[in-house]
mmCIF file of C-alpha atoms and ligand atoms in Angstrom:
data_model
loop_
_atom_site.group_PDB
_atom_site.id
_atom_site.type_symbol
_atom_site.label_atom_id
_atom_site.label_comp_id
_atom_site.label_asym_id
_atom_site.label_seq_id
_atom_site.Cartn_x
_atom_site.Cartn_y
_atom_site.Cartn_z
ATOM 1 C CA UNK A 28 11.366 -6.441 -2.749
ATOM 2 C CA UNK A 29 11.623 -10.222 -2.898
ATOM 3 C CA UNK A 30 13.460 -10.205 0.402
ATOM 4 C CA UNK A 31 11.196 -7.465 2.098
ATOM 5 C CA UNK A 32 7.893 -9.785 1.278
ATOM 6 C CA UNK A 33 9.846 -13.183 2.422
ATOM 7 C CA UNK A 34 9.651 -11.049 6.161
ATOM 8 C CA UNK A 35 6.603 -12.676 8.021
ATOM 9 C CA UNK A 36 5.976 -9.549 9.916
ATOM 10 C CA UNK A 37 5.699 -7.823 6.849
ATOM 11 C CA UNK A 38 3.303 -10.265 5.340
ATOM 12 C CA UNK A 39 1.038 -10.566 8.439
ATOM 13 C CA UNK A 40 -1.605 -7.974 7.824
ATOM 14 C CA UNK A 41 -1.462 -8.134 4.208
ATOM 15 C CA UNK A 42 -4.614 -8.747 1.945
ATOM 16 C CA UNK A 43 -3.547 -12.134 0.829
ATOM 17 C CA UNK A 44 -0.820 -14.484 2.012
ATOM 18 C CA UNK A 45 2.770 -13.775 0.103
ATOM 19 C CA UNK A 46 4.379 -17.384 -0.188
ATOM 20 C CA UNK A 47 7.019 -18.412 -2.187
ATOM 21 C CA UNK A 48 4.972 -18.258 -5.204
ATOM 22 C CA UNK A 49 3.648 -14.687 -4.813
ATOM 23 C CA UNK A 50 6.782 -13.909 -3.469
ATOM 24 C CA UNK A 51 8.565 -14.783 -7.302
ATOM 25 C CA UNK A 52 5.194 -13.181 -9.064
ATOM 26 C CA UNK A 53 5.283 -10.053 -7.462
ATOM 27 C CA UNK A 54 8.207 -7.902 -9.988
ATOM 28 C CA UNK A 55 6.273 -8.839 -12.990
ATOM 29 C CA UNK A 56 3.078 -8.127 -11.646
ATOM 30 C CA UNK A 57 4.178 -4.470 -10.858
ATOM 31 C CA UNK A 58 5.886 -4.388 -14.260
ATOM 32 C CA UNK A 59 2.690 -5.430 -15.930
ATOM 33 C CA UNK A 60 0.662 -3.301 -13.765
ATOM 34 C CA UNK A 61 2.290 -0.084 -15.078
ATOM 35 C CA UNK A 62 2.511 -1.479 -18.859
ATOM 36 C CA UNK A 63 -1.578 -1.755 -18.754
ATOM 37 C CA UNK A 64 -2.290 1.312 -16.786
ATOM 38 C CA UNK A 65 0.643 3.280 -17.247
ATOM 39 C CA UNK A 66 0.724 3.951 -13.109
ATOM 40 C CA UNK A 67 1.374 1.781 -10.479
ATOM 41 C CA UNK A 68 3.403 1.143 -7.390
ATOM 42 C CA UNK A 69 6.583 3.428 -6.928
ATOM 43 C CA UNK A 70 10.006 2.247 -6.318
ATOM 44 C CA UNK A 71 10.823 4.262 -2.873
ATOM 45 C CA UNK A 72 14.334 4.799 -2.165
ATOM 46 C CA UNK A 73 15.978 6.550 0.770
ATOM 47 C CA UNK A 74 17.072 9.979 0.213
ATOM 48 C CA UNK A 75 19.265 10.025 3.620
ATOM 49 C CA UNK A 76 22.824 11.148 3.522
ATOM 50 C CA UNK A 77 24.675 8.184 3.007
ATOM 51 C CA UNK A 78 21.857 6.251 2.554
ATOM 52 C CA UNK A 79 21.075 7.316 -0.762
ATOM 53 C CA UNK A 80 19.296 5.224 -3.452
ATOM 54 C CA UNK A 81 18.930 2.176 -1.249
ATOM 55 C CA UNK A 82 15.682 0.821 -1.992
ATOM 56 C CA UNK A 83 13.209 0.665 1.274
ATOM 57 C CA UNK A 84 9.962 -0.837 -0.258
ATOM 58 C CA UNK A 85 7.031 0.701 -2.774
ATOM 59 C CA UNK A 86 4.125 2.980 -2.385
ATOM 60 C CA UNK A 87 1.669 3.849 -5.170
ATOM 61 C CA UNK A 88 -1.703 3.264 -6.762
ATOM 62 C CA UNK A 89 -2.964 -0.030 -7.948
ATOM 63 C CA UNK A 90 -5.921 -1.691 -9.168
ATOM 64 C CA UNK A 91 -8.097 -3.470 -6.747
ATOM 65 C CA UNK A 92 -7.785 -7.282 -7.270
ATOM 66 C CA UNK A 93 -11.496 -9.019 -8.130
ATOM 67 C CA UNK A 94 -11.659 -10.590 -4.361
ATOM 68 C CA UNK A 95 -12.491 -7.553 -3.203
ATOM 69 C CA UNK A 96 -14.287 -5.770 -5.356
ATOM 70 C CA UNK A 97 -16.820 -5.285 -3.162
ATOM 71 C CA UNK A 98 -14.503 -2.544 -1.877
ATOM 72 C CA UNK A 99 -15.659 -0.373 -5.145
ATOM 73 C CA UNK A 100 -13.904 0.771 -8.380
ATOM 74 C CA UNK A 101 -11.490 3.112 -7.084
ATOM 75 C CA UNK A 102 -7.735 2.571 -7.193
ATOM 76 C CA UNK A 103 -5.946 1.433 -3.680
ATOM 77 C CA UNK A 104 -3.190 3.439 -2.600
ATOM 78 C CA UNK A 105 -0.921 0.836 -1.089
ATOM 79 C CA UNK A 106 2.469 0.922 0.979
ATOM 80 C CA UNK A 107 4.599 -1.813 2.453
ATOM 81 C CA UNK A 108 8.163 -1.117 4.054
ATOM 82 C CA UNK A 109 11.590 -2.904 4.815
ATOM 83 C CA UNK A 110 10.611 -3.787 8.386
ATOM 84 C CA UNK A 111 14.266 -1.985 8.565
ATOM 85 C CA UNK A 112 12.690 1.391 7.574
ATOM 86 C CA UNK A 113 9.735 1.460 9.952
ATOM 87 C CA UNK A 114 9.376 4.088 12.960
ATOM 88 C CA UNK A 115 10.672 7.421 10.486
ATOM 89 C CA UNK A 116 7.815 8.730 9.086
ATOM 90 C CA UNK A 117 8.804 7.179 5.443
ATOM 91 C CA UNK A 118 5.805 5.424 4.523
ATOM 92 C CA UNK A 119 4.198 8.452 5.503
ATOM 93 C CA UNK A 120 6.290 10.735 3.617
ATOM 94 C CA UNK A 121 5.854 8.431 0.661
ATOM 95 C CA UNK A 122 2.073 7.942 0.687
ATOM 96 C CA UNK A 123 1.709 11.375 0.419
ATOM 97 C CA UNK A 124 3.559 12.125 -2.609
ATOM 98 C CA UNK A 125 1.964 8.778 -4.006
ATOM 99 C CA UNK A 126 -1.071 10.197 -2.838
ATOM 100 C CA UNK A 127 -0.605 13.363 -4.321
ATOM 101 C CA UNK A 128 0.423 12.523 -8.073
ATOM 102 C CA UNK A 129 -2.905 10.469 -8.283
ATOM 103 C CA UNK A 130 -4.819 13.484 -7.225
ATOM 104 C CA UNK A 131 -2.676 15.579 -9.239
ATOM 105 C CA UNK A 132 -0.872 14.091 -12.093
ATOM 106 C CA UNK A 133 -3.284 11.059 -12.465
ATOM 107 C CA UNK A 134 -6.180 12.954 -11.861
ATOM 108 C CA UNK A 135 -7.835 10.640 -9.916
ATOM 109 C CA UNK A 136 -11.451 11.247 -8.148
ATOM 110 C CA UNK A 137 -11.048 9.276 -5.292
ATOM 111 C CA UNK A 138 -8.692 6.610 -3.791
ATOM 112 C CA UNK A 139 -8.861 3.926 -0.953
ATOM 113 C CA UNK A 140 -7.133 1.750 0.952
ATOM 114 C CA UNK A 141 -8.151 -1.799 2.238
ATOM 115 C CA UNK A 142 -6.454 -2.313 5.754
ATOM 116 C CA UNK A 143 -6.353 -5.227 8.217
ATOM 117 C CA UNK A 144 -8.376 -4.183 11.402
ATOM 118 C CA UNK A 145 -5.275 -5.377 13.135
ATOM 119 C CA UNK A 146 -2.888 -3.338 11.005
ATOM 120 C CA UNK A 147 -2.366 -0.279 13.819
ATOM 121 C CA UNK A 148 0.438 0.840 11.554
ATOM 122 C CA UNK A 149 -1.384 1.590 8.297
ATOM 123 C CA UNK A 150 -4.600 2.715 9.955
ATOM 124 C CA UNK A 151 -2.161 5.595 11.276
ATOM 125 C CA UNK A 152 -0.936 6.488 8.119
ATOM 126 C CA UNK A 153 -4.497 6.159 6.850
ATOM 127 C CA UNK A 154 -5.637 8.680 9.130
ATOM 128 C CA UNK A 155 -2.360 11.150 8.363
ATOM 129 C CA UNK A 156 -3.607 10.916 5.247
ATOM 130 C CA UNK A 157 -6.703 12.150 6.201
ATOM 131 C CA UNK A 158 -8.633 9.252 4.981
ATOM 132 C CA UNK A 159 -11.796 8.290 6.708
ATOM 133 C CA UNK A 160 -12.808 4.621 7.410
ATOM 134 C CA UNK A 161 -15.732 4.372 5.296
ATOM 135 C CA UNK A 162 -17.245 0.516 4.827
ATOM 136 C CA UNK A 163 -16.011 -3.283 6.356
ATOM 137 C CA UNK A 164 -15.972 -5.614 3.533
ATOM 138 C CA UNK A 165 -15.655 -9.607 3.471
ATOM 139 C CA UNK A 166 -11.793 -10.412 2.812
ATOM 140 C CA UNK A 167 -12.619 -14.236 1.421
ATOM 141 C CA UNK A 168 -8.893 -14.911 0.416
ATOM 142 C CA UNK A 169 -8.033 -14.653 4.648
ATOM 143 C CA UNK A 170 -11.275 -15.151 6.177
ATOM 144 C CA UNK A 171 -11.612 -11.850 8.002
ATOM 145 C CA UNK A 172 -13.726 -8.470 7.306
ATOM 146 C CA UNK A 173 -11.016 -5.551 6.360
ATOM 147 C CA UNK A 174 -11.560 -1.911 6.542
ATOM 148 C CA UNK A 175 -11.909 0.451 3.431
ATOM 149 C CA UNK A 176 -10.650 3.593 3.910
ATOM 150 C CA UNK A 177 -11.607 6.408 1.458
ATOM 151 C CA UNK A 178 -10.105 9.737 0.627
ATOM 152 C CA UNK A 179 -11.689 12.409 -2.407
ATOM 153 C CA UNK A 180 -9.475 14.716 -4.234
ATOM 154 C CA UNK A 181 -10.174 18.413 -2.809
HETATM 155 C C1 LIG B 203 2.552 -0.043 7.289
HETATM 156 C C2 LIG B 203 4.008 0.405 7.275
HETATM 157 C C3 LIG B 203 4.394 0.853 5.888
HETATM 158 C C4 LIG B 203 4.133 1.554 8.289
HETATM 159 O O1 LIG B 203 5.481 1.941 8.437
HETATM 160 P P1 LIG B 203 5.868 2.966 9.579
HETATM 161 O O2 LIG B 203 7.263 3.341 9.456
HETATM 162 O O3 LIG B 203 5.455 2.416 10.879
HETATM 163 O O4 LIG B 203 4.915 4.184 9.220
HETATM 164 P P2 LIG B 203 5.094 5.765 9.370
HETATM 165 O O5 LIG B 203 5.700 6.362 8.169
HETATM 166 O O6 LIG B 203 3.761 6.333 9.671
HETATM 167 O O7 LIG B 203 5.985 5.954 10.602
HETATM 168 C C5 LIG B 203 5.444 5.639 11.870
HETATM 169 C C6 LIG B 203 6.110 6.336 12.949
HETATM 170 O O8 LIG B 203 7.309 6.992 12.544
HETATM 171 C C7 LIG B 203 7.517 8.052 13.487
HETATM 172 N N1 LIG B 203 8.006 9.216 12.782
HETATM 173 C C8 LIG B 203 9.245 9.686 12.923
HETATM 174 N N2 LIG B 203 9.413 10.767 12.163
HETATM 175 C C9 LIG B 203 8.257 11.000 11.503
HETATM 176 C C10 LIG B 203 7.824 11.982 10.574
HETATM 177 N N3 LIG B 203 8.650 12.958 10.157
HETATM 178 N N4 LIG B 203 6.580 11.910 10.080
HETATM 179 C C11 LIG B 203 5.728 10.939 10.485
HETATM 180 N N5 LIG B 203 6.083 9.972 11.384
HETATM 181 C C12 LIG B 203 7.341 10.008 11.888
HETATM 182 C C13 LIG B 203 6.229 8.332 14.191
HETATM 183 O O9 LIG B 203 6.368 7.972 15.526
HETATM 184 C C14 LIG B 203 5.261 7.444 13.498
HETATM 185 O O10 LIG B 203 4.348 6.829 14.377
HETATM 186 P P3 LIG B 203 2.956 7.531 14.741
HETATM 187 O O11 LIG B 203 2.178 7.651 13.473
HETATM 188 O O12 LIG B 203 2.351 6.593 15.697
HETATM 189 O O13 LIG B 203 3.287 8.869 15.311
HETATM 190 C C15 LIG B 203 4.927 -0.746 7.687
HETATM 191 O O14 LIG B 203 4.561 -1.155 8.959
HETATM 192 C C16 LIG B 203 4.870 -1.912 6.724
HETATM 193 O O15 LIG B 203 5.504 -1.939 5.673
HETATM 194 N N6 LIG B 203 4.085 -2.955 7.110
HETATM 195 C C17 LIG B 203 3.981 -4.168 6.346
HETATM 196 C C18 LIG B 203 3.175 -4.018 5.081
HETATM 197 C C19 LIG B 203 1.770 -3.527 5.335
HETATM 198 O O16 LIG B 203 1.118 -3.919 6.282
HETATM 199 N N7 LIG B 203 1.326 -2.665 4.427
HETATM 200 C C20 LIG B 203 0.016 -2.071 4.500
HETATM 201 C C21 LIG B 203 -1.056 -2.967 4.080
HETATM 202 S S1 LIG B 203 -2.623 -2.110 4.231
#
């Protein structure tokens, strides 16, 4: 993951900057994450023939972080990709199933996601999703208003 978040392109619509720093924080955070709320971020790994096992990036639920709580108290469903792994439906196919055990298994009421008006990417899997852009909120960590997209179980 460590390598994966050094990528700029990777890092360039993200919610806050991912420097060295963040870069280092990131495995414990995710690890702490599920020890608190016993969910979290999912390892995803390719399931392609020959492939197998090899670790492409994470999708899952997480807890909003207090700079944007304006975006309300529901959990984000987040997903971020070797840049190596874009263009096949994955972080589509992951989402989903992410998507899916917090409606399911978690039982969660609602989810969102908070996406960079300039990310085209993840407003596509947003709206695969069948999420709906719902408010703009101030991002003050980047300087720019960011889109929350909302989705209720049912
Ligand atoms: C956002 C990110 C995960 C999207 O990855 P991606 O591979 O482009 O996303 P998808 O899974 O939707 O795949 C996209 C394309 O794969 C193609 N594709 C091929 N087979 C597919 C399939 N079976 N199902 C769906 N799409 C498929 C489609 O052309 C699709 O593009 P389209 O939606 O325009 O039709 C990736 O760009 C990333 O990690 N970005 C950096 C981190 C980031 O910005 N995270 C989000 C912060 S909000």
């Amino acid at each position: 993951m460590a390598d994966i978040n050094r990528d700029p392109e990777v890092g360039r619509y993200l919610n806050r900057p991912v420097d060295e720093q963040a870069v280092v924080a990131f495995f414990g955070q995710i690890v702490d994450h599920w020890e608190r709320h016993s969910y979290g971020p999912w390892a995803v790994e390719s399931r392609e023939p020959g492939n197998a096992g090899r670790f492409l990036g994470f999708a899952g639920l997480a807890h909003v972080p207090p700079f944007l709580a304006a975006a309300g108290p529901a959990p984000e469903l987040g997903w971020r990709l070797a840049r190596s792994a874009w263009g096949r439906g994955l972080a589509t196919e992951a989402a989903i199933a992410a998507r899916d055990d917090a409606f399911g298994r978690l039982e969660q009421v609602a989810i969102i996601s908070i996406i960079h008006p300039g990310n085209e990417r993840s407003q596509r899997i947003a709206v695969k999703l069948g999420m709906k852009r719902r408010t703009r909120i101030e991002n003050p960590v980047i300087g720019i208003d960011v889109d929350v997209w909302h989705q209720r179980r049912g």
